[in-house]
Coordinates of C-alpha atoms in Angstrom, one line a residue:
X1 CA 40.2 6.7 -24.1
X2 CA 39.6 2.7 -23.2
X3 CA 36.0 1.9 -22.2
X4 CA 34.9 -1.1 -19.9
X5 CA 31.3 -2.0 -19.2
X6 CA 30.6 -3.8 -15.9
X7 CA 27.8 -6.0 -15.5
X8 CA 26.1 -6.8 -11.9
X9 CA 23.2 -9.4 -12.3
X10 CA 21.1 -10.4 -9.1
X11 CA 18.1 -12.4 -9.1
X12 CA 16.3 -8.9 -8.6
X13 CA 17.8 -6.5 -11.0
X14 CA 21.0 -5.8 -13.6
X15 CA 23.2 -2.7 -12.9
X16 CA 24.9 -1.6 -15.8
X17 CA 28.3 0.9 -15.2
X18 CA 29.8 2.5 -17.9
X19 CA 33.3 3.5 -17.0
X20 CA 36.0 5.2 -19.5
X21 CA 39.4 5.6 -18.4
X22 CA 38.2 3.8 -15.2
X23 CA 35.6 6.9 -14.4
X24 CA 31.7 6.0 -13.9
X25 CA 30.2 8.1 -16.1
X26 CA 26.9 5.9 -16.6
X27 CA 24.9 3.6 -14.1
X28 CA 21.7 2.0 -15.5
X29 CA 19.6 0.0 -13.5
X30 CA 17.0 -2.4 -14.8
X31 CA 14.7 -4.5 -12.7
X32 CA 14.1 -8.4 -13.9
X33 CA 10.9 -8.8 -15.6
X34 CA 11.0 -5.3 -16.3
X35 CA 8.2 -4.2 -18.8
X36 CA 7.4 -0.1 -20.8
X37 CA 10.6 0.4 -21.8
X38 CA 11.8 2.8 -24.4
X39 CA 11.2 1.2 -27.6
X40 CA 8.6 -1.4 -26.9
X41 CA 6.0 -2.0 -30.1
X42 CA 2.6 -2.6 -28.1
X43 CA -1.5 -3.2 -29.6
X44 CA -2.8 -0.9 -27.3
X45 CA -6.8 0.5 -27.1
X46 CA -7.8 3.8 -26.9
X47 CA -9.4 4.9 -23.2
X48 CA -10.0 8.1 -23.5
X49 CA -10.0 11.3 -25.4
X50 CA -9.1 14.9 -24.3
X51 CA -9.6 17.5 -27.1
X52 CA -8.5 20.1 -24.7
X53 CA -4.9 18.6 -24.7
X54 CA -5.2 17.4 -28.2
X55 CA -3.9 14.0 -26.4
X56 CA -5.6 10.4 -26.0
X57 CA -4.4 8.3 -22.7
X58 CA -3.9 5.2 -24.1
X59 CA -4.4 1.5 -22.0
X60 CA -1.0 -0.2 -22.6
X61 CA -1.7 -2.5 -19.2
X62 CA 0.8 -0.4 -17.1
X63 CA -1.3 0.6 -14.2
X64 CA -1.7 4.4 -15.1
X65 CA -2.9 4.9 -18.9
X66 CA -0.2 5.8 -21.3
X67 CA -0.2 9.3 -23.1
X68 CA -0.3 9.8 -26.7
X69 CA -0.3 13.4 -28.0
X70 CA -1.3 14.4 -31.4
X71 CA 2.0 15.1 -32.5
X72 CA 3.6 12.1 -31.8
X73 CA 1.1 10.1 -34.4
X74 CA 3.6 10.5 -37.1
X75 CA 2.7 11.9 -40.6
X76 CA 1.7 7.7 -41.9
X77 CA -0.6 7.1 -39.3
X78 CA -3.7 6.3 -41.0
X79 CA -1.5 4.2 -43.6
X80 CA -0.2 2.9 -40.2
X81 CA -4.1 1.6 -38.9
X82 CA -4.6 0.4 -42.2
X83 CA -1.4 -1.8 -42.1
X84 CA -3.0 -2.9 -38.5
X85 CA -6.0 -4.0 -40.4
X86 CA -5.1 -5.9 -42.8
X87 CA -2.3 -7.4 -40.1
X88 CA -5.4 -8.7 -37.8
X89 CA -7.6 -9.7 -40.7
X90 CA -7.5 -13.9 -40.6
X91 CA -8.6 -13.5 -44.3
X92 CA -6.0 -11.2 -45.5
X93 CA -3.2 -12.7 -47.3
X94 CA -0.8 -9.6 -47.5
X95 CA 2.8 -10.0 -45.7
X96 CA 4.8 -7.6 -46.3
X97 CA 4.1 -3.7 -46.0
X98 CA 4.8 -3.0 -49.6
X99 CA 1.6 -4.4 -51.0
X100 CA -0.4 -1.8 -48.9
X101 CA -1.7 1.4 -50.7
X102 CA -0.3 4.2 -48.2
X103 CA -3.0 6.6 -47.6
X104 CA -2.1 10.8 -47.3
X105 CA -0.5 12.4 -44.0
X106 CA -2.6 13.6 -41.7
X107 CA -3.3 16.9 -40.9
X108 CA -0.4 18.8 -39.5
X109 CA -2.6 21.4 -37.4
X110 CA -5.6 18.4 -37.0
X111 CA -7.4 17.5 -34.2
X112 CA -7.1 14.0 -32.6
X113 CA -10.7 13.3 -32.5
X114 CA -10.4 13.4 -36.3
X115 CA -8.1 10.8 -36.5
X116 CA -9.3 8.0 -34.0
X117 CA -12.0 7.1 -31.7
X118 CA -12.6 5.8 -28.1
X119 CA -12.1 1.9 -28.0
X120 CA -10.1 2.0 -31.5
X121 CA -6.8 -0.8 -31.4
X122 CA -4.0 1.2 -32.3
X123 CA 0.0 0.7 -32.7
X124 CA 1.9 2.4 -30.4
X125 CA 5.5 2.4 -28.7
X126 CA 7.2 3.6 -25.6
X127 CA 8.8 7.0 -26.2
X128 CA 9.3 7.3 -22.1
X129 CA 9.3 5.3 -19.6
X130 CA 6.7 5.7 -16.5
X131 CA 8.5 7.9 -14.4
X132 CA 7.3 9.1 -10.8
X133 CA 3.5 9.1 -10.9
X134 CA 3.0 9.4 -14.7
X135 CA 2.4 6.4 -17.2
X136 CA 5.0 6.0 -20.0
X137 CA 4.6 8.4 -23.4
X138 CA 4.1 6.8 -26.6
X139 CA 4.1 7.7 -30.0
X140 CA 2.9 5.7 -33.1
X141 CA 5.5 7.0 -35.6
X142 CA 6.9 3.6 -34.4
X143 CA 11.0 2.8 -35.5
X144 CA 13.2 -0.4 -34.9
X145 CA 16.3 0.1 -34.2
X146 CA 19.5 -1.6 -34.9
X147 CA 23.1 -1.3 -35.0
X148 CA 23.9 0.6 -37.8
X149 CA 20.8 2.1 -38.5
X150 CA 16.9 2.6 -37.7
X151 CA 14.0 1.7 -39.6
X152 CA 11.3 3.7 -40.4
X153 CA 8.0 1.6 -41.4
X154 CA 5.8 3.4 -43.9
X155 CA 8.2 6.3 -44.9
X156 CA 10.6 6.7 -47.9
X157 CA 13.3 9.2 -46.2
X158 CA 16.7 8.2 -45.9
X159 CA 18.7 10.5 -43.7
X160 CA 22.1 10.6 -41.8
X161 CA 23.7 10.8 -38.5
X162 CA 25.0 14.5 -38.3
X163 CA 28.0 13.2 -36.4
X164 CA 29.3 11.9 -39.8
X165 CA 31.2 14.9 -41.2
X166 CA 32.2 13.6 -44.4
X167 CA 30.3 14.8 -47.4
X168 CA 31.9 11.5 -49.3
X169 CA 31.0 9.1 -46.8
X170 CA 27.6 10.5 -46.4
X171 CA 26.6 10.5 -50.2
X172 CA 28.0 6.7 -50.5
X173 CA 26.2 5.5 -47.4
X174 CA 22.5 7.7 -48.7
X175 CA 23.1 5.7 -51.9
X176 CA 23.8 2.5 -50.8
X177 CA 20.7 2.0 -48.2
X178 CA 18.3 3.7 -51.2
X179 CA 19.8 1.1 -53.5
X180 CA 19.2 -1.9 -51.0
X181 CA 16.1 -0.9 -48.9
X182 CA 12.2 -2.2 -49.8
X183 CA 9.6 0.2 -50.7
X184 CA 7.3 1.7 -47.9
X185 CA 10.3 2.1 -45.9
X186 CA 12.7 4.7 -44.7
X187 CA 16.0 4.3 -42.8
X188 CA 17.7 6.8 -40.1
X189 CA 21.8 5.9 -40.9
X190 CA 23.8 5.7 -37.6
X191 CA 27.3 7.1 -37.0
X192 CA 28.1 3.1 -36.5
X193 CA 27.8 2.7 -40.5
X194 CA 30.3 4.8 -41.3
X195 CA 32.6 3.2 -43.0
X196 CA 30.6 -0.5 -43.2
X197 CA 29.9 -2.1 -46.2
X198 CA 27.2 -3.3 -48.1
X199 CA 26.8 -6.5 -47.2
X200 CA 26.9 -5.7 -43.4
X201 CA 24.6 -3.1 -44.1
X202 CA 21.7 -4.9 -45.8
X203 CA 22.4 -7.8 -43.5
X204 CA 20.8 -5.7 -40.7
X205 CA 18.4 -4.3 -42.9
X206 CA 17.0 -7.6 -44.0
X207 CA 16.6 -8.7 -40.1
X208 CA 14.6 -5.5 -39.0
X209 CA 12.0 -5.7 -42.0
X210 CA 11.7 -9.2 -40.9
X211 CA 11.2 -8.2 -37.2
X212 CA 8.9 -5.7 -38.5
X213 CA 7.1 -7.9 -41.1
X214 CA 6.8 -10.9 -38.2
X215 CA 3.6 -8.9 -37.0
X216 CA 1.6 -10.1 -39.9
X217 CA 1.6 -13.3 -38.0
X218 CA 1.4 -12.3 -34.6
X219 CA -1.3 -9.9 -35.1
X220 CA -3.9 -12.2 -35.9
X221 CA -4.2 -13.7 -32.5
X222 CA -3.2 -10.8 -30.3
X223 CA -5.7 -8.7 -28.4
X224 CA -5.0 -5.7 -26.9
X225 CA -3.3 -4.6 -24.6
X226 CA 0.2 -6.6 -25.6
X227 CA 3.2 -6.5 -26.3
X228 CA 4.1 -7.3 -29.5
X229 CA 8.0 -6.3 -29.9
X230 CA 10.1 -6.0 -27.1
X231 CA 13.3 -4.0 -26.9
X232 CA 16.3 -6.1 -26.8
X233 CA 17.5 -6.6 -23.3
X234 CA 18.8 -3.3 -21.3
X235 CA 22.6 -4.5 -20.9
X236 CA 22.1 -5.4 -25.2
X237 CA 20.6 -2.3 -26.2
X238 CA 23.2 -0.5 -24.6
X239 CA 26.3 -2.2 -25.9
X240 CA 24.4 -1.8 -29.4
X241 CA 24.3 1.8 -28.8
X242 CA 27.8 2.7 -26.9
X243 CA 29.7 0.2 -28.5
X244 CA 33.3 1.4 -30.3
X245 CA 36.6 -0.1 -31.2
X246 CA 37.6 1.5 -27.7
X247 CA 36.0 -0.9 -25.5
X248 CA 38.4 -2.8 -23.6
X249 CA 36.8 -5.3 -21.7
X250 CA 33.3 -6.4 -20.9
X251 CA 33.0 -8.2 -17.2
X252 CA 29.5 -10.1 -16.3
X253 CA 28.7 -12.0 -13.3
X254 CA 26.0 -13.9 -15.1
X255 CA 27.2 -16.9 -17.4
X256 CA 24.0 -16.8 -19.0
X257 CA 24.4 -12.8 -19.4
X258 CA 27.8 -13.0 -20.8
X259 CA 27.1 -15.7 -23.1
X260 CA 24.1 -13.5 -24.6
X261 CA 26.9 -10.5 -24.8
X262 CA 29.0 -12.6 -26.4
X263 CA 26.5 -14.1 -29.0
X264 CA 25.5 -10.2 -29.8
X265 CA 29.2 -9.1 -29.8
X266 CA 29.4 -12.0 -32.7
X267 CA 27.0 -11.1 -34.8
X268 CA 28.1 -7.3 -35.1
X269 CA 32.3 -7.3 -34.1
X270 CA 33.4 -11.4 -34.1
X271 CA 36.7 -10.4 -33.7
X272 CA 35.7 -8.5 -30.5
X273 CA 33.9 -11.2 -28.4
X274 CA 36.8 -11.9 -26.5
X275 CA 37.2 -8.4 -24.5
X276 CA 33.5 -10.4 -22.6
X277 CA 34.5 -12.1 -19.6
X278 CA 32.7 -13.7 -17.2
X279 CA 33.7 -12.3 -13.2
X280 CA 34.1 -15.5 -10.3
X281 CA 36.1 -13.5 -7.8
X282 CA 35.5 -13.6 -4.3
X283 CA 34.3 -9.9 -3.7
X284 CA 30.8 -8.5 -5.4
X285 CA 31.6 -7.0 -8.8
X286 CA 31.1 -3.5 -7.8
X287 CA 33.2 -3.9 -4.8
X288 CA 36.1 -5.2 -6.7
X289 CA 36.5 -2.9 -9.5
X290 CA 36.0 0.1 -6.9
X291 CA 32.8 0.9 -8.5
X292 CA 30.7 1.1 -5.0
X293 CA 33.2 3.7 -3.8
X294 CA 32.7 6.5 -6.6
X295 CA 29.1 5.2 -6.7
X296 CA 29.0 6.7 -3.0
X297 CA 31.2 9.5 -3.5
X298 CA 29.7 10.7 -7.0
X299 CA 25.7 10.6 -6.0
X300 CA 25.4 12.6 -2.7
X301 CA 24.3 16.1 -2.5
X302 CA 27.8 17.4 -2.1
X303 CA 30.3 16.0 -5.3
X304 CA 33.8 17.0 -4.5
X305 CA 35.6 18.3 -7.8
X306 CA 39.4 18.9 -7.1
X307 CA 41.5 21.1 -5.0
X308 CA 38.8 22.0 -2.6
X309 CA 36.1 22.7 -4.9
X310 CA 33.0 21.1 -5.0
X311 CA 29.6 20.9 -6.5
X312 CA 26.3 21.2 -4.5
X313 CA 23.4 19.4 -6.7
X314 CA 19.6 19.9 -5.5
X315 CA 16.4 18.3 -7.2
X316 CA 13.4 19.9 -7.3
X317 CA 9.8 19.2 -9.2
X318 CA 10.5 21.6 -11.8
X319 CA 14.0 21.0 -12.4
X320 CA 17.7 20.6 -11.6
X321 CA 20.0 22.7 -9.7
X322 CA 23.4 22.9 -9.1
X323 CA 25.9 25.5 -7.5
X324 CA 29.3 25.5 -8.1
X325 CA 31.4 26.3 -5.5
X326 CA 35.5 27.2 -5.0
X327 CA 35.2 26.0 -1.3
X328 CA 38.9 26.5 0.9
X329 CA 41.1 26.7 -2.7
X330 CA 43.1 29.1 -2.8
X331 CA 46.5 30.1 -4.9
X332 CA 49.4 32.7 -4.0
X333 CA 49.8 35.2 -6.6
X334 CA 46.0 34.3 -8.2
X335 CA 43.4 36.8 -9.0
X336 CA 40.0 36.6 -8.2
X337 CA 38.8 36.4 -11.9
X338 CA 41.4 33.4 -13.0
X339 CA 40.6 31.4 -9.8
X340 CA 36.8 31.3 -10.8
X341 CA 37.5 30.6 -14.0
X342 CA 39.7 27.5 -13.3
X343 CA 37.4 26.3 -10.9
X344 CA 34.8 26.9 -13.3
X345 CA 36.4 24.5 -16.2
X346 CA 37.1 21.9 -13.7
X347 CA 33.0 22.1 -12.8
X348 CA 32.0 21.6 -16.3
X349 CA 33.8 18.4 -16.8
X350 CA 32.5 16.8 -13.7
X351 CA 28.8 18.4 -14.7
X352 CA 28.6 16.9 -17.9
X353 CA 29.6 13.3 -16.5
X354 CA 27.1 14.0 -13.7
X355 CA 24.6 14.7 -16.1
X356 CA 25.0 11.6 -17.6
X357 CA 25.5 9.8 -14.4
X358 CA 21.9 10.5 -13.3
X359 CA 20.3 10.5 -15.7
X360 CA 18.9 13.7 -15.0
X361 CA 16.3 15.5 -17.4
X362 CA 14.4 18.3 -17.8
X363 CA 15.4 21.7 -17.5
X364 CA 19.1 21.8 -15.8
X365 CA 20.3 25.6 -14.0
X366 CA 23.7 25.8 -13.3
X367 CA 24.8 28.9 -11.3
X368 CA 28.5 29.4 -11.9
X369 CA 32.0 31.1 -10.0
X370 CA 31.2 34.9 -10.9
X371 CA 33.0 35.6 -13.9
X372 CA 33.3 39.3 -15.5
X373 CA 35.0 39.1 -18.7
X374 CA 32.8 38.0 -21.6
X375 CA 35.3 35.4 -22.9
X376 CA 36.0 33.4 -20.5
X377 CA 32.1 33.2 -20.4
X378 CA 32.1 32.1 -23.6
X379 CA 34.9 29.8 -23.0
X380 CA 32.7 28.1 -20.2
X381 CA 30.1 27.7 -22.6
X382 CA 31.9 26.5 -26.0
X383 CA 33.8 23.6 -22.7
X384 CA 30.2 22.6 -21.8
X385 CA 29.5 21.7 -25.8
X386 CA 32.4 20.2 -25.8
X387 CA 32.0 17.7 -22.7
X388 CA 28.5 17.2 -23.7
X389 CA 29.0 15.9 -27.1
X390 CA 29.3 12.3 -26.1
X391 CA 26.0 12.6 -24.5
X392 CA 23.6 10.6 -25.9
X393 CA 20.6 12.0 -24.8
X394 CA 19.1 15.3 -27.4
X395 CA 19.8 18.3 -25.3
X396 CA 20.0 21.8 -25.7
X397 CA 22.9 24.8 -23.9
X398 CA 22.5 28.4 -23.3
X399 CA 25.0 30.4 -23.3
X400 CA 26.0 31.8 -19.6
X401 CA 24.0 34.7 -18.6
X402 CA 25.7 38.4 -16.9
X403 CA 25.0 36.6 -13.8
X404 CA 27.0 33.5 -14.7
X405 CA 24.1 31.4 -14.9
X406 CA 23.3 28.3 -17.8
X407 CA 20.3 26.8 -18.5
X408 CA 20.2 23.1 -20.0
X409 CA 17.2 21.1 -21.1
X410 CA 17.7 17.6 -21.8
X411 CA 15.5 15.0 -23.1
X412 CA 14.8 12.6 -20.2
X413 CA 13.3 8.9 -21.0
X414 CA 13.9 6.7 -17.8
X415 CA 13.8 7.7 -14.2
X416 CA 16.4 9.5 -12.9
X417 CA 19.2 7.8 -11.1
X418 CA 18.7 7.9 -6.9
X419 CA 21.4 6.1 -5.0
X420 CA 21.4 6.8 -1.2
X421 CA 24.3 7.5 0.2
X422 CA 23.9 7.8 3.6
X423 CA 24.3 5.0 5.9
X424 CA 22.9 4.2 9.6
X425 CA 25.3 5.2 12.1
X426 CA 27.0 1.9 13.7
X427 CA 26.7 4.0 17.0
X428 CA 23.4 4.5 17.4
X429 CA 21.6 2.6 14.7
X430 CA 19.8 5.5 13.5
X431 CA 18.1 6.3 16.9
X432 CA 20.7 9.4 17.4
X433 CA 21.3 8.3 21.5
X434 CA 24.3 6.1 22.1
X435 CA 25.7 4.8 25.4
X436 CA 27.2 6.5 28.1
X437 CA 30.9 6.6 27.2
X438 CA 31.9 6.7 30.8
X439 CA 30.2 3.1 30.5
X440 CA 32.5 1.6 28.1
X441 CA 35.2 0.6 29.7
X442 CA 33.1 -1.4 32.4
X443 CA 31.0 -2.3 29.6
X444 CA 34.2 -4.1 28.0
X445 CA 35.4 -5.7 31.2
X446 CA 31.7 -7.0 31.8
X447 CA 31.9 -8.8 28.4
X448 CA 35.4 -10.0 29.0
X449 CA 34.8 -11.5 32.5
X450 CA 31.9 -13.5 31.1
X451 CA 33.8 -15.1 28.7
X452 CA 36.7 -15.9 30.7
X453 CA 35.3 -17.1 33.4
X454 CA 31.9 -18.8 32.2
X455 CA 33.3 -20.0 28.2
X456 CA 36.9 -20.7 29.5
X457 CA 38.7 -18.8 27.1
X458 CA 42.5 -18.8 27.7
X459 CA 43.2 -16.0 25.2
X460 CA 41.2 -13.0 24.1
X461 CA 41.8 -10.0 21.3
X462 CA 39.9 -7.0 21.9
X463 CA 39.5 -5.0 18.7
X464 CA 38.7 -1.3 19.2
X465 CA 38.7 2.2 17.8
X466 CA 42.5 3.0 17.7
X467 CA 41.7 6.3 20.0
X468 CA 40.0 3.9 22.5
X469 CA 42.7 1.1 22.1
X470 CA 45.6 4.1 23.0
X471 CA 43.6 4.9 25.9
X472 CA 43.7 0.7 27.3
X473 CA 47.1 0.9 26.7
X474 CA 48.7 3.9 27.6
X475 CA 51.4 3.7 30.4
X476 CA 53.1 0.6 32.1
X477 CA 50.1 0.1 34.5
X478 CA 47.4 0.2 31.6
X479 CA 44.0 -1.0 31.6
X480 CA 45.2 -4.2 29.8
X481 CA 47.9 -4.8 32.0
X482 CA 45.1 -4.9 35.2
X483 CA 43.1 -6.6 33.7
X484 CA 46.3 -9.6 32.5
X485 CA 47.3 -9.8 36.2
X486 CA 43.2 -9.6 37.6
X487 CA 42.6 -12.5 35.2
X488 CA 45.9 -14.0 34.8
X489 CA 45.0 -14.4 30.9
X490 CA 46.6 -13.3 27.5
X491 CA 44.6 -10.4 26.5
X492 CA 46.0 -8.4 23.6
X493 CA 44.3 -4.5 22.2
X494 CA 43.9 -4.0 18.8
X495 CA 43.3 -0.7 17.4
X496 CA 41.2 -1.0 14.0
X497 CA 40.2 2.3 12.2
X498 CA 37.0 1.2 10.4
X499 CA 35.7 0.4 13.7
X500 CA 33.5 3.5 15.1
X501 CA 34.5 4.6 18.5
X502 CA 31.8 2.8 21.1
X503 CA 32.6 -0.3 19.1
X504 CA 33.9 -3.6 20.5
X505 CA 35.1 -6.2 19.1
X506 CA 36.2 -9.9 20.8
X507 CA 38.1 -12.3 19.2
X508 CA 39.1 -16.3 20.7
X509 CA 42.9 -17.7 20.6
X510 CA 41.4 -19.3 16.8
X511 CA 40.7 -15.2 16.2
X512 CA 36.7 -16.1 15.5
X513 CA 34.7 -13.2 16.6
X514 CA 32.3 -14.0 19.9
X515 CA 29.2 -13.1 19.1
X516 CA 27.5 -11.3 22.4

């Protein structure tokens, strides 16, 4: 499977698409200047306290206060506040982590009053992005994350990405990183180190305790709210996290994007940094690499799955819908039970990339074809594991209920992906009346006469809705031919199928469209 990553930079946004095997399967949209996102290290204060919800809302400077729940302190946080002491002291001399006494975890089953105070600076970072009217979730067990691993300030763990199956490869790489890494820290092991070797390995380690050892300096001048540590950019942090030997190509049409892509591409894969290339074609990105079209085809309410079937997908507050249904398919010599289940396997591929598509979180219900036999239920079920196990969001599947019914939660960080498909009607321009269509034709002959007779145009082409240019033209005594011998002038009927039907098009003998 060959993956491409297409890159649409305009002074107001990026658009990120994802395609494998020339299928969208992500689109991720990120405004310029864009600030809370997932991963940001900010010095934030404490606003308010709610004991009720075990929770503190938290001023980050978005404008709705962040929320920070007792859970998502992290075991080290009082070790962490101490750390921010001693960081924003002018008089303390300490620079690295490892000098700093850790203090015990806190309280499991505590209470968040216990543990900090109205007005209190505090370390936090984005966990979720604001999304509708709620301010972004934070959590203080704060991580930095880089290619081939994640580190974990203040904690000794080492663990490893489940997705490497090797027992061998798992013990070397455990050994390796507690052999290399400084005290007071622990490291998460990404499926990307599998297989890397030391020295690539600590080379990224050394860089992200130096990120996260560069807020000894910067902490004695900030004041909250700040931002201390920003996520790499959106169209970087996704290439670090998607990135395999599979990619094929990488188009930007940004020279100062692709170089960046290329500079990051060189510092993890050199040998890779010439699948970037920069896009100058005449046509928008999008447009040219058919993106736009399965962009408008893929995010509607009604997604169209194959051989008549098709998906019907409704959001709600709560959560997610979608309804799968067999629509006019049909197949001689079929029974009712094998045709669901068909359609059924065919849905869950196109759920699972829809799922992905956008972005879509929470809890997801998907009300199958009716199925009777227990396993092809659980064939459904083990398919959808199987499709969704190059998601990279957590999320969790329940096997199909009696009534052919699954239930999927998954973790949701950004704002869910809205792309309006509908477009105005060139008809009526969204007012729903249109013209008399008895009218047109005089309507035609109107425009044509003034520009015959008052421009002095020797030669006109009329470009209309093929069913309207039959009508001008049918017979030996047409409507054209009148009106050649009325004005004794070339006039030649074009039928052109994107035009809509009460549309009208006039072109001079240079074939420049008159503008009336």
């Amino acid at each position: 499977m060959s993956s491409e990553l297409i890159v649409d930079v305009s002074p107001s946004e990026s658009v990120i698409a994802l395609l494998e095997d020339k299928r969208l399967v992500e689109l991720t949209r990120e405004k310029s200047g864009a600030k809370f996102a997932v991963g940001d290290i900010y010095l934030a204060k404490v606003k308010k306290i709610m004991p009720s919800l075990n929770a503190a809302f938290i001023d980050v400077g978005y404008e709705k206060d962040a929320f920070l729940h007792y859970l998502d302190l992290g075991p080290q946080f009082s070790t962490l506040n101490k750390f921010l002491q001693h960081a924003s002291s002018k008089k303390s001399r300490i620079t690295s982590i490892s000098k700093i006494t850790s203090d015990s975890d806190i309280d499991k089953e505590g209470k968040i009053s216990d543990v900090m105070k109205v007005g209190q600076s505090i370390l936090v970072q984005v966990s979720k992005e604001p999304i509708s009217s709620k301010g972004p979730r934070l959590t203080s067990e704060i991580s930095i994350a880089g290619r081939y691993m994640v580190l974990l300030p203040f904690s000794e763990k080492v663990t490893i990405s489940q997705k490497i199956k090797s027992g061998e490869e798992r013990n070397r790489l455990k050994k390796l990183i507690q052999s290399i890494k400084p005290k007071k820290f622990g490291v998460i092991i990404r499926t990307a180190a599998e297989g890397k070797k030391v020295a690539e390995l600590d080379q990224e380690l050394k860089k992200l305790v130096a990120k996260w050892e560069s807020l000894f300096n910067i902490l004695k001048k900030a004041k909250p709210p700040v931002l201390l540590i920003g996520e790499l950019d959106r169209t970087i942090a996704m290439l670090r996290d998607i990135y395999s030997p599979n990619f094929s190509s990488i188009y930007v049409n940004d020279p100062t994007s692709c170089n960046d892509i290329c500079d990051y591409l060189e510092t993890i894969v050199p040998e890779k940094k010439k699948i970037v290339k920069q896009y100058t074609g005449k046509l928008p990105i999008f447009e040219h690499f058919g993106i736009d079209k399965q962009i408008k085809s893929l995010f509607g309410k009604t997604v169209s799955i194959k051989n008549g079937a098709y998906l019907i997908v409704e959001h709600t507050e709560a959560f997610h819908v979608i309804d799968v249904n067999s629509g006019n398919r049909s197949k001689a010599g079929i029974d009712q039970e094998t045709n669901a289940m068909e359609v059924n396997m065919a849905a869950v591929e196109e759920i699972a990339r829809q799922l992905r598509l956008r972005d879509m979180g929470g809890i997801i219900v998907i009300d199958f074809i009716d199925m009777h036999n227990a396993d092809n239920r659980q064939k459904i079920y083990d398919h959808m594991k199987a499709m969704m196990a190059a998601d990279r969001s957590k999320h969790n599947i329940l096997p199909l209920s009696k009534f052919c019914l699954m239930q999927i939660t998954r973790q949701r960080v950004r704002p869910e992906q809205h792309v309006d498909t509908a477009e105005v009607c060139p008809v009526c321009n969204g007012t729903g009346k249109v013209t008399p269509t008895v009218l047109l034709v005089d309507e035609i002959e109107s425009k044509m006469e003034y520009l015959f007779k008052d421009l002095n145009k020797k030669k006109l082409t009329i470009q209309v809705h093929p069913f309207v240019a039959a009508y001008l033209t049918k017979g030996w005594l047409s409507l054209a031919q009148k009106w050649r011998f009325k004005y004794l002038k070339r006039i030649q009927v074009e039928g052109v199928s994107s035009l809509s039907y009460l549309d009208c098009h006039f072109l001079d003998e240079n074939l420049d469209e008159m503008i009336l």
